[in-house]
mmCIF file of C-alpha atoms in Angstrom:
data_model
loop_
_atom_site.group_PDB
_atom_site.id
_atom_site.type_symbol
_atom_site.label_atom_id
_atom_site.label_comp_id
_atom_site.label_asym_id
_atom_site.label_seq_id
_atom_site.Cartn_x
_atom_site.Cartn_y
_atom_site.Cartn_z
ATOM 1 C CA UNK A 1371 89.882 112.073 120.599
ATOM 2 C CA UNK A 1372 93.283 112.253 122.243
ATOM 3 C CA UNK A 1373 92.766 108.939 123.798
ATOM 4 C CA UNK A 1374 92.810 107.945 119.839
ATOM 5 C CA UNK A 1375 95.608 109.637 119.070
ATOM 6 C CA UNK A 1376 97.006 108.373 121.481
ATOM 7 C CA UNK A 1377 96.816 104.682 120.970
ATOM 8 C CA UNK A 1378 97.794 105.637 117.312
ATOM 9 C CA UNK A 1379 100.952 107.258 118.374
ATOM 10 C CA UNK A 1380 101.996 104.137 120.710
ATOM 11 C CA UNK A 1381 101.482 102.232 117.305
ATOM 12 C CA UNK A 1382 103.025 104.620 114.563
ATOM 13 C CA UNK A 1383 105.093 107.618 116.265
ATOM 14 C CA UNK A 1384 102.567 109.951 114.459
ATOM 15 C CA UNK A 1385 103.445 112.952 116.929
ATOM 16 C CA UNK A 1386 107.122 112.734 116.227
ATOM 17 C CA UNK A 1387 106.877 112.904 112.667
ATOM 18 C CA UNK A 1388 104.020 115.331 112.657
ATOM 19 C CA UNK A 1389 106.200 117.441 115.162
ATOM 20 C CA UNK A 1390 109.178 117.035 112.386
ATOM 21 C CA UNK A 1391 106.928 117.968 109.501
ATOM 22 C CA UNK A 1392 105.079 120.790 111.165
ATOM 23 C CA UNK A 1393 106.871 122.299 114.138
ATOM 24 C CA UNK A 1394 110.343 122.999 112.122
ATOM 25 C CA UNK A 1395 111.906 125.810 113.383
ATOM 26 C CA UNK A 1396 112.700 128.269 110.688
ATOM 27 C CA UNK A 1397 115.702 130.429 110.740
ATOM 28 C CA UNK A 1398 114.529 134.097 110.288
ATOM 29 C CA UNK A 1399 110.610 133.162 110.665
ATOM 30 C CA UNK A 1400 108.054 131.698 108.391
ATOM 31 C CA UNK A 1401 107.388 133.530 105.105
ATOM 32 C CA UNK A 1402 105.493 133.027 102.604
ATOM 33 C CA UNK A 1403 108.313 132.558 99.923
ATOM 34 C CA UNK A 1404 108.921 129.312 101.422
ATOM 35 C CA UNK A 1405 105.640 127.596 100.707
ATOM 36 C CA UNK A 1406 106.236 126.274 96.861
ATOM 37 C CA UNK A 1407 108.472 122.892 97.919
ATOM 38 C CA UNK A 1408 105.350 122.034 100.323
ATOM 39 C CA UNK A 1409 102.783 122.874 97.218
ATOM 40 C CA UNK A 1410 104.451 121.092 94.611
ATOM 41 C CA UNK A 1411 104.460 118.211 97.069
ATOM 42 C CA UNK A 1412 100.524 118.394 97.822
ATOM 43 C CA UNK A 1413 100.127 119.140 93.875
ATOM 44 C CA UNK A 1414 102.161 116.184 93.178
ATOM 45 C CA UNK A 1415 100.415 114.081 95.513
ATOM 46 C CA UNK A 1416 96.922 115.193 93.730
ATOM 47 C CA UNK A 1417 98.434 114.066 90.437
ATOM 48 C CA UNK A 1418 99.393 110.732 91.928
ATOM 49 C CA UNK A 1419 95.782 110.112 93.261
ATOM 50 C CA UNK A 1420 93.611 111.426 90.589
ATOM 51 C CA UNK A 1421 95.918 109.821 87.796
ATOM 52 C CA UNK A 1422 95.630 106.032 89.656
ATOM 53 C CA UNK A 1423 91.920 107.355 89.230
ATOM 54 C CA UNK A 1424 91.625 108.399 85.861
ATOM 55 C CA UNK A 1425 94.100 105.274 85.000
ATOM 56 C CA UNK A 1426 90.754 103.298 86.448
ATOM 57 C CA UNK A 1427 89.009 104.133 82.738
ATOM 58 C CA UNK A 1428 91.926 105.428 80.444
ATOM 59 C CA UNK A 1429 93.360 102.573 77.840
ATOM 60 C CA UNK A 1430 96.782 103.216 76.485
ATOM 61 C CA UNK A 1431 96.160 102.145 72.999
ATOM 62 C CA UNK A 1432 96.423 104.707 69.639
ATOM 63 C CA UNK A 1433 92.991 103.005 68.877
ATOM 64 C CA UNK A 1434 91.289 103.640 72.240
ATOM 65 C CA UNK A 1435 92.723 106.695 74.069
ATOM 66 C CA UNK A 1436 90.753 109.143 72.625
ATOM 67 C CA UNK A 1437 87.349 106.791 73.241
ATOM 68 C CA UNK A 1438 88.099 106.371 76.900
ATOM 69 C CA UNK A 1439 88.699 110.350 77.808
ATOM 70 C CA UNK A 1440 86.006 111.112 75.574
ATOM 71 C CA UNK A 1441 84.355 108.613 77.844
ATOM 72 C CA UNK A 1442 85.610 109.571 81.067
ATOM 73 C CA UNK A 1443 84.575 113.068 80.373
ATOM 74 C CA UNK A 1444 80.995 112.623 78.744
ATOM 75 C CA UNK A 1445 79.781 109.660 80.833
ATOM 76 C CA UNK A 1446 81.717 108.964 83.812
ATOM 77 C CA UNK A 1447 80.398 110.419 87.174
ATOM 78 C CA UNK A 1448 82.914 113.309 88.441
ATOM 79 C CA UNK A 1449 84.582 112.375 85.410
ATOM 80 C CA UNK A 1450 85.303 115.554 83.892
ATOM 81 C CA UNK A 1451 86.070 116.864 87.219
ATOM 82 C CA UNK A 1452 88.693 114.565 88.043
ATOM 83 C CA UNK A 1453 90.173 114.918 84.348
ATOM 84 C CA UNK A 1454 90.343 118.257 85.104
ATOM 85 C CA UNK A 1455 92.188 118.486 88.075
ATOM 86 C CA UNK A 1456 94.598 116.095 86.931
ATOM 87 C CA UNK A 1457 94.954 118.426 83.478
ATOM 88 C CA UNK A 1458 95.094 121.783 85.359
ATOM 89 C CA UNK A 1459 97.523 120.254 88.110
ATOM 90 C CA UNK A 1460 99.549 119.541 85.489
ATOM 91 C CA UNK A 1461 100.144 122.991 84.623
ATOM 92 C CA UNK A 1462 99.840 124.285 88.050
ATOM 93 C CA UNK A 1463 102.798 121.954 88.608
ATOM 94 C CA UNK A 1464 105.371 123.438 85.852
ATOM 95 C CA UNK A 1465 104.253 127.284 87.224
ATOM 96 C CA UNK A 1466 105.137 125.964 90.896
ATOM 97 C CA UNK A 1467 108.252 124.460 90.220
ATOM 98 C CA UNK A 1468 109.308 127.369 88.336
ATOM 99 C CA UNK A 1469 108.462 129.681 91.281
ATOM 100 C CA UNK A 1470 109.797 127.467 93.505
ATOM 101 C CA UNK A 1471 113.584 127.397 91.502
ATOM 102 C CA UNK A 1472 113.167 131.088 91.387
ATOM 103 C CA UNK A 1473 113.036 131.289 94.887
ATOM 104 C CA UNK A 1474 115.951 129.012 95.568
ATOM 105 C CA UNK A 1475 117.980 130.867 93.569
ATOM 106 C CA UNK A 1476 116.848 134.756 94.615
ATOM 107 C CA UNK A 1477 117.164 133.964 98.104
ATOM 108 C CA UNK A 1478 120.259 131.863 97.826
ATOM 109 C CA UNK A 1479 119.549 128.732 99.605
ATOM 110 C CA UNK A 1480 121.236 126.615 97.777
ATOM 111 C CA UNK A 1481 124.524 127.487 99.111
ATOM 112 C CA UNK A 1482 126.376 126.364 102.273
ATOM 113 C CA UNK A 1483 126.328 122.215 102.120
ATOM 114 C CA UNK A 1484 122.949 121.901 100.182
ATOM 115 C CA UNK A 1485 125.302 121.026 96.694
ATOM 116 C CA UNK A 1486 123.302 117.503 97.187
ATOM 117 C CA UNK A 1487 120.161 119.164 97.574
ATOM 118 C CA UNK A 1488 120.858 121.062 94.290
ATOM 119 C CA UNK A 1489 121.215 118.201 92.157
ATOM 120 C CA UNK A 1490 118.345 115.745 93.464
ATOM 121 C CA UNK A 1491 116.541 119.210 92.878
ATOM 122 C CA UNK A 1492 117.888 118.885 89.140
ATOM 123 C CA UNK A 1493 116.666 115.671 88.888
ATOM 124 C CA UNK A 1494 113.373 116.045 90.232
ATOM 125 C CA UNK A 1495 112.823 119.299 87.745
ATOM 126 C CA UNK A 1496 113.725 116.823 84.520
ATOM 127 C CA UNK A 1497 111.440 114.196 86.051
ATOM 128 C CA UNK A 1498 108.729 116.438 86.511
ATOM 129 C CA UNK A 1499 109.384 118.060 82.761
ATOM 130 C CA UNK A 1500 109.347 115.039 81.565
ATOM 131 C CA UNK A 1501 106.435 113.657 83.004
ATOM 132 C CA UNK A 1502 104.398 116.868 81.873
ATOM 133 C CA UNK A 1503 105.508 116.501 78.445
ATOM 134 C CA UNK A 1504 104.654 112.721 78.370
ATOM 135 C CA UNK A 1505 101.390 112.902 80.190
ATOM 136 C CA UNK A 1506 100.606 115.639 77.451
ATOM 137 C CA UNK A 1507 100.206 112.832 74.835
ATOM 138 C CA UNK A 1508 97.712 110.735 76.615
ATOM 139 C CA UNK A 1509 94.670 111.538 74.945
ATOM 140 C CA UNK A 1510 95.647 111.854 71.326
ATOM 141 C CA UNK A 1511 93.882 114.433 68.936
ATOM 142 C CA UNK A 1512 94.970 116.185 65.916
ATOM 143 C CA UNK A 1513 96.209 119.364 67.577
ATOM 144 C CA UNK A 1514 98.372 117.481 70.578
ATOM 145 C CA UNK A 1515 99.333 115.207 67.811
ATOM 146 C CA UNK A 1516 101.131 118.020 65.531
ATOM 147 C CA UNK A 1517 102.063 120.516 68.553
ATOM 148 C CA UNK A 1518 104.170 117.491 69.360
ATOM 149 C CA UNK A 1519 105.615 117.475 66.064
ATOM 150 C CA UNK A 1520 106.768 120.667 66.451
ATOM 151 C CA UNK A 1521 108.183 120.101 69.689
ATOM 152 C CA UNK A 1522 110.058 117.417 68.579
ATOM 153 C CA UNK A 1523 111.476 119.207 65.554
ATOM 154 C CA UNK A 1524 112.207 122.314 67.663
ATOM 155 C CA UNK A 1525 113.710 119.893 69.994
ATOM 156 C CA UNK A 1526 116.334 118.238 67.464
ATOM 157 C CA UNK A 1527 116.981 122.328 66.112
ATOM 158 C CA UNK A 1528 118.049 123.156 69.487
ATOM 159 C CA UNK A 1529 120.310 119.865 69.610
ATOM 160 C CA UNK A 1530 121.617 120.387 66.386
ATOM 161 C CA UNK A 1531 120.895 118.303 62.746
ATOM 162 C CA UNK A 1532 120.759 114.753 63.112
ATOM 163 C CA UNK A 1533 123.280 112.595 61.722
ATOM 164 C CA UNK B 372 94.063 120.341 125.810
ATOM 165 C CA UNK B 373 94.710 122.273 129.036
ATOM 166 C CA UNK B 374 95.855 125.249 128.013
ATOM 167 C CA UNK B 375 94.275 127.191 124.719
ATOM 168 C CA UNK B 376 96.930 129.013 122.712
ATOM 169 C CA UNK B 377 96.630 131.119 119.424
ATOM 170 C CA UNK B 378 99.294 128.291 118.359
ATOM 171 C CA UNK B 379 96.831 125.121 119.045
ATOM 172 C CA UNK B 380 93.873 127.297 117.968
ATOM 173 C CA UNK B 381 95.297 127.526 114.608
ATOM 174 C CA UNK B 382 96.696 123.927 114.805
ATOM 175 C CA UNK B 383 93.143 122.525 115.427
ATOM 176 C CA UNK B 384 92.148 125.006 112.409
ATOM 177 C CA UNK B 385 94.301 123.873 109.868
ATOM 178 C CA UNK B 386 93.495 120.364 110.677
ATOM 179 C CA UNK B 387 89.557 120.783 110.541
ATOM 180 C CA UNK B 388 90.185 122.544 107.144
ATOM 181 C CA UNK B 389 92.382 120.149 105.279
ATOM 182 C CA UNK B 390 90.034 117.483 106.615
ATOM 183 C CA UNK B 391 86.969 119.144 105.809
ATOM 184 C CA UNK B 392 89.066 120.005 102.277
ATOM 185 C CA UNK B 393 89.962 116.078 101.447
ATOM 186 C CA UNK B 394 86.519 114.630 102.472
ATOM 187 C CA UNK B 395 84.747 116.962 100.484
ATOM 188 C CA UNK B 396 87.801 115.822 97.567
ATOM 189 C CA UNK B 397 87.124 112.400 98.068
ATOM 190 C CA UNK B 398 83.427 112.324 96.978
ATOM 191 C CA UNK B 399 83.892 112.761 93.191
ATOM 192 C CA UNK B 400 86.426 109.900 93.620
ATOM 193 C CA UNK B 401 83.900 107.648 95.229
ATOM 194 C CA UNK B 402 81.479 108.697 93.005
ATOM 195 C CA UNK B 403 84.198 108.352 89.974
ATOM 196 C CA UNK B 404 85.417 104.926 90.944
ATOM 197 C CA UNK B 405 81.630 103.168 91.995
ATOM 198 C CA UNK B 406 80.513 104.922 88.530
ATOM 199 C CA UNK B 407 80.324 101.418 86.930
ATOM 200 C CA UNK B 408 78.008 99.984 89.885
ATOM 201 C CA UNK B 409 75.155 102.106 89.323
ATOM 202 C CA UNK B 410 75.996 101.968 85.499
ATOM 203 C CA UNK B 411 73.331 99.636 83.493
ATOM 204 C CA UNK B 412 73.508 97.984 80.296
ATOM 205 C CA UNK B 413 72.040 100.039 77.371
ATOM 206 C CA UNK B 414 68.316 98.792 76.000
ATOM 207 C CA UNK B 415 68.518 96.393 73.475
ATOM 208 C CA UNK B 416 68.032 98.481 70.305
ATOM 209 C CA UNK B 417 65.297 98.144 67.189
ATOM 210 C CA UNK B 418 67.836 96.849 64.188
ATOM 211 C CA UNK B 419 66.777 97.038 60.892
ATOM 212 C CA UNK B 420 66.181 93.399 59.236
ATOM 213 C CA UNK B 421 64.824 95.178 55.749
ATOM 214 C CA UNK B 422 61.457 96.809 53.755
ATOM 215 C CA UNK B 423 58.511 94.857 55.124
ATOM 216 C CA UNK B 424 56.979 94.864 51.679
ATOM 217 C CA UNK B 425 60.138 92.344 50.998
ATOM 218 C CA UNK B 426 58.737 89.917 53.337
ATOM 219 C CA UNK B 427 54.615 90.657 52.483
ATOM 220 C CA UNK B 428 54.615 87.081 49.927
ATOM 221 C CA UNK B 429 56.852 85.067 51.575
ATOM 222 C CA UNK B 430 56.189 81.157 51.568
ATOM 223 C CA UNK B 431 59.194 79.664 53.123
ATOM 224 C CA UNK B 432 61.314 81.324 56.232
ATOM 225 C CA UNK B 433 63.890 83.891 55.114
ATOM 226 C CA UNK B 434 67.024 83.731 56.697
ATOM 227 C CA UNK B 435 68.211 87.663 57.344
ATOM 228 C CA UNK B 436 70.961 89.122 58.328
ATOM 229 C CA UNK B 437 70.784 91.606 61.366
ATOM 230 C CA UNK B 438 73.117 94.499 62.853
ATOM 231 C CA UNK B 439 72.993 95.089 66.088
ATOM 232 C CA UNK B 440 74.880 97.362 68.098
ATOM 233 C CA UNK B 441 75.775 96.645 71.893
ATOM 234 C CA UNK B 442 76.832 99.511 73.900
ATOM 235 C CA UNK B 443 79.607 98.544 76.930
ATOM 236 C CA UNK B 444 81.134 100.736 79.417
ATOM 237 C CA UNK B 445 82.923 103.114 76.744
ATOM 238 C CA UNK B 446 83.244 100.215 73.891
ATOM 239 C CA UNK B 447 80.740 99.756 71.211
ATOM 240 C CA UNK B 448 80.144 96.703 69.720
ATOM 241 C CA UNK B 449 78.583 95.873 66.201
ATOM 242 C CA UNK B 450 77.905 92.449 64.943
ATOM 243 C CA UNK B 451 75.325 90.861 62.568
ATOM 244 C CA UNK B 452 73.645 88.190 64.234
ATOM 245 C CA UNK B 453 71.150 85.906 61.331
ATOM 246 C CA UNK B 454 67.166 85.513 61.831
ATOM 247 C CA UNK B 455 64.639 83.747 59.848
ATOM 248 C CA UNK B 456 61.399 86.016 59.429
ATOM 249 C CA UNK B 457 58.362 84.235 58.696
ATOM 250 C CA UNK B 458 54.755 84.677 57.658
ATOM 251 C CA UNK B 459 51.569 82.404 58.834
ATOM 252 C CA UNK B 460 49.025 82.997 56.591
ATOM 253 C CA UNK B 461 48.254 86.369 56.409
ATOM 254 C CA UNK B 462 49.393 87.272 59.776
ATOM 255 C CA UNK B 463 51.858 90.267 60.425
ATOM 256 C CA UNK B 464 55.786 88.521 59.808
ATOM 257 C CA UNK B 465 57.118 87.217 62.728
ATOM 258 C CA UNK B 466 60.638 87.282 63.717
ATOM 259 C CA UNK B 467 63.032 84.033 64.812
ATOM 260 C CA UNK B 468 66.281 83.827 66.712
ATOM 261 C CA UNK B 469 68.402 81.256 64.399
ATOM 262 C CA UNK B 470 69.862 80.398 67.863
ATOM 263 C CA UNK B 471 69.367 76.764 69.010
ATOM 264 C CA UNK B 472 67.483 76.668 72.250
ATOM 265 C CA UNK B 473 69.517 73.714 72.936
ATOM 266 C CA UNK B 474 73.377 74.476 73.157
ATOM 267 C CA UNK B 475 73.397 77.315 70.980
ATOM 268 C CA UNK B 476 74.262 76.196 67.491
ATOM 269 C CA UNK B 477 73.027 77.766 64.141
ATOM 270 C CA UNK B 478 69.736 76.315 62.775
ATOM 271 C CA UNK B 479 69.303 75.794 59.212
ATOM 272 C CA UNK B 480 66.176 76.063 57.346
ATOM 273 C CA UNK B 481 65.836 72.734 54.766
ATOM 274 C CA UNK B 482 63.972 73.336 51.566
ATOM 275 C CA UNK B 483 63.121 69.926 50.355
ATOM 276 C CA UNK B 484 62.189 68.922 54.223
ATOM 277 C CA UNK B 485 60.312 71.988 54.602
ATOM 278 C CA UNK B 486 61.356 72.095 58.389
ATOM 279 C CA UNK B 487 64.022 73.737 60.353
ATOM 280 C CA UNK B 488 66.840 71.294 61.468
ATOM 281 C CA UNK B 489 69.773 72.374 63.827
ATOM 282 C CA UNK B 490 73.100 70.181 62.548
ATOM 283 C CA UNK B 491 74.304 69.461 66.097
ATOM 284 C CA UNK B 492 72.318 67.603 67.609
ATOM 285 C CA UNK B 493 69.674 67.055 65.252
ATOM 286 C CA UNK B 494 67.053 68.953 66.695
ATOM 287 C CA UNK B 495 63.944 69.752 64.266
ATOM 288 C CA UNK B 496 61.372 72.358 64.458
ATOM 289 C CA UNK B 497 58.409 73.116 62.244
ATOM 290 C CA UNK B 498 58.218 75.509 59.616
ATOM 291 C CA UNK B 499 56.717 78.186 62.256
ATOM 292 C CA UNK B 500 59.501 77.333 65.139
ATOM 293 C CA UNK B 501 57.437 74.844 67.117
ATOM 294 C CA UNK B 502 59.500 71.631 68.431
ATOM 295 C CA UNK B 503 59.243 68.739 66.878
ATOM 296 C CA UNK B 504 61.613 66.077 67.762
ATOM 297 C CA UNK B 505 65.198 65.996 69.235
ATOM 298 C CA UNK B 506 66.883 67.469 72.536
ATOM 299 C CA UNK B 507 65.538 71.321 72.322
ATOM 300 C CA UNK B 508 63.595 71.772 75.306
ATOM 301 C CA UNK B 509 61.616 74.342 73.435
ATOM 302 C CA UNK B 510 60.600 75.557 69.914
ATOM 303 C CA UNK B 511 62.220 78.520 68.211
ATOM 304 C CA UNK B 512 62.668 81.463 70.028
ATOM 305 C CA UNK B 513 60.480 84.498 68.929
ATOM 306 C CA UNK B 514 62.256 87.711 69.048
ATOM 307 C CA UNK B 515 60.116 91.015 69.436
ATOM 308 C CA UNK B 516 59.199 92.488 65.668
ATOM 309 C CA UNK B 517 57.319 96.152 64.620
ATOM 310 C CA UNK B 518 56.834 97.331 61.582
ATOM 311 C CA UNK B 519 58.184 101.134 61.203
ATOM 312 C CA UNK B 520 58.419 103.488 58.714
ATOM 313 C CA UNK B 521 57.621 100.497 55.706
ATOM 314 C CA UNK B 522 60.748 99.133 57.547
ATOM 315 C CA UNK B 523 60.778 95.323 59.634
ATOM 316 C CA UNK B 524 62.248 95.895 62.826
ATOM 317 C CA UNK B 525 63.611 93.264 65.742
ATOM 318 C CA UNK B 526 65.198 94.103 68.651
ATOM 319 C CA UNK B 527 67.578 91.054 68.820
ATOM 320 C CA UNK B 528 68.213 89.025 72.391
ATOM 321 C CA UNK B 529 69.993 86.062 73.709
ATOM 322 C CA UNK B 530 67.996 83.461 75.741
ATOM 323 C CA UNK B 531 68.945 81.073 78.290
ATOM 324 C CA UNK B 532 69.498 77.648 77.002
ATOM 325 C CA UNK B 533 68.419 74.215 78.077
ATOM 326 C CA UNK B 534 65.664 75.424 79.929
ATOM 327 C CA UNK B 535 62.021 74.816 78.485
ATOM 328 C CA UNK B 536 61.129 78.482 79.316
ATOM 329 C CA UNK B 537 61.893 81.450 77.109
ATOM 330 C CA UNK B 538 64.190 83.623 79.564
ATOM 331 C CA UNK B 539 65.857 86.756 78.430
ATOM 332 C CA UNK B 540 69.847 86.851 78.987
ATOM 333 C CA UNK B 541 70.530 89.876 77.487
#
């Protein structure tokens, strides 16, 4: 085993990295407050891989969507499974991130020189918004279809009428 | 590995767990993405070609139309495909693909000839889908006919062409 490792590490610097990644010394200890950047990473990372999956079956036409998740979910071994996942990782995502803001802010660590950090962190949270609210739409029905009517009408309230 | 700390013992734990975690992950994914391997096309299905008392006092083939209804991954496909039904005297109606066993083409039934004649290559078959003359290297192709509920049924296939055997493509 560590003769494998080994002969991987020559080849790739595994240890380093993995010693970077893991070993990270933590001012004031580990706590558990701190674990919600590395799970939205690993949920984000299971919404990468199960949506290249689901993308295997799923046609992005108004005349097939609905055909092909029916599909995926009634025929397709695992299917509903992996739909699932990808659906409830969705949400799991939006209550992470929100935890994960909360504990930036509580506990302050966006201060000293993190300003950077703070704003790729603003971007990230629009991206990942955004990216919720689209992935919402993928499998049209008559529900999503008006509950995204009325998002996009409460939308334009909130920015005022349009012109 | 020489010396066994609490550290390394949790170390090796967390790695045995997230590996144990992702290869038990990955098997829905396998079994997701191979899904279409193991996946076969659906039986051909019994279409309706119309009342069998219709076709009881038939003299000359009747050309029908049929629909069938293909079933493809998650796409369904209808399409009406013709046949000629015939009788031989007194027997139970028979069913015919109006496919030419040559290249394919649409055969026509003639009236006033009283044969079947494709328009492509001129091949001719008798009145009950025998060869007669031209490049078909085989008479009309029967397709597979019950009678259910007072209703004519077919289940409609393709055969191979140019080949003097009936084989079934699909």
């Amino acid at each position: 085993m560590a003769a494998v490792v080994d002969w991987f590490d020559r080849r790739t610097g595994i240890r380093g990295l993995l010693h970077q990644a893991l070993d990270e010394p933590i001012p004031g200890g580990a706590r558990f407050a701190y674990v919600f950047g590395s799970g939205l990473l690993f949920l984000f990372l299971s919404q990468v891989l199960t949506g290249v999956f689901l993308a295997l079956y799923y046609v992005p036409s108004a005349d097939h969507a609905h055909t092909t998740v029916a599909y995926i979910v009634k025929e397709v071994s695992s299917g509903s499974f992996i739909r699932r996942l990808h659906v409830y990782g969705s949400s799991a995502m939006i209550v992470v991130l929100l935890l994960h803001i909360g504990q930036t802010i509580l506990f302050g660590s966006y201060k000293g020189y993190r300003e950077l950090l703070w704003l790729a962190g603003c971007v990230l949270f629009a991206l990942i918004l955004g990216m919720a609210f689209t992935g919402y739409l993928l499998p049209p029905c008559s529900i999503r279809g008006r509950r995204t009517l009325a998002r996009s009408s409460t939308t334009r309230r909130a920015t005022g009428p349009r012109i | 590995m020489t010396e066994q700390t609490r550290r390394s013992f949790l170390g090796g734990l967390l790695a045995f767990g997230t590996s144990a975690v992702g290869a038990l992950l990955a098997i829905p994914l396998a079994r997701f993405s191979l899904d279409p391997l193991w996946r076969t096309t659906s039986d051909v299905l019994w279409s309706d070609v119309g009342p069998a008392a219709d076709f009881q006092s038939i003299t000359a083939p009747m050309k029908m139309q049929v629909a069938i209804e293909q079933r493809d991954g998650w796409r369904k496909i209808l399409s009406e495909k013709p046949v000629y039904v015939i009788k031989l005297n007194g027997g139970a109606p028979r069913v015919l693909s109006a496919v030419c066993p040559h290249l394919g083409c649409s055969i026509a039934w003639s009236d006033t000839k009283g044969q079947f004649v494709c328009p492509c290559h001129n091949g001719v078959f008798a009145a009950d889908g025998t060869l007669l003359s031209g490049p078909p290297p085989r008479g009309m192709d029967q397709l597979e006919a019950r009678i259910e509920g007072g209703k004519l049924q077919v289940r409609y296939q393709y055969f191979r062409q140019l080949v003097p055997t009936r084989e079934v493509l699909a």
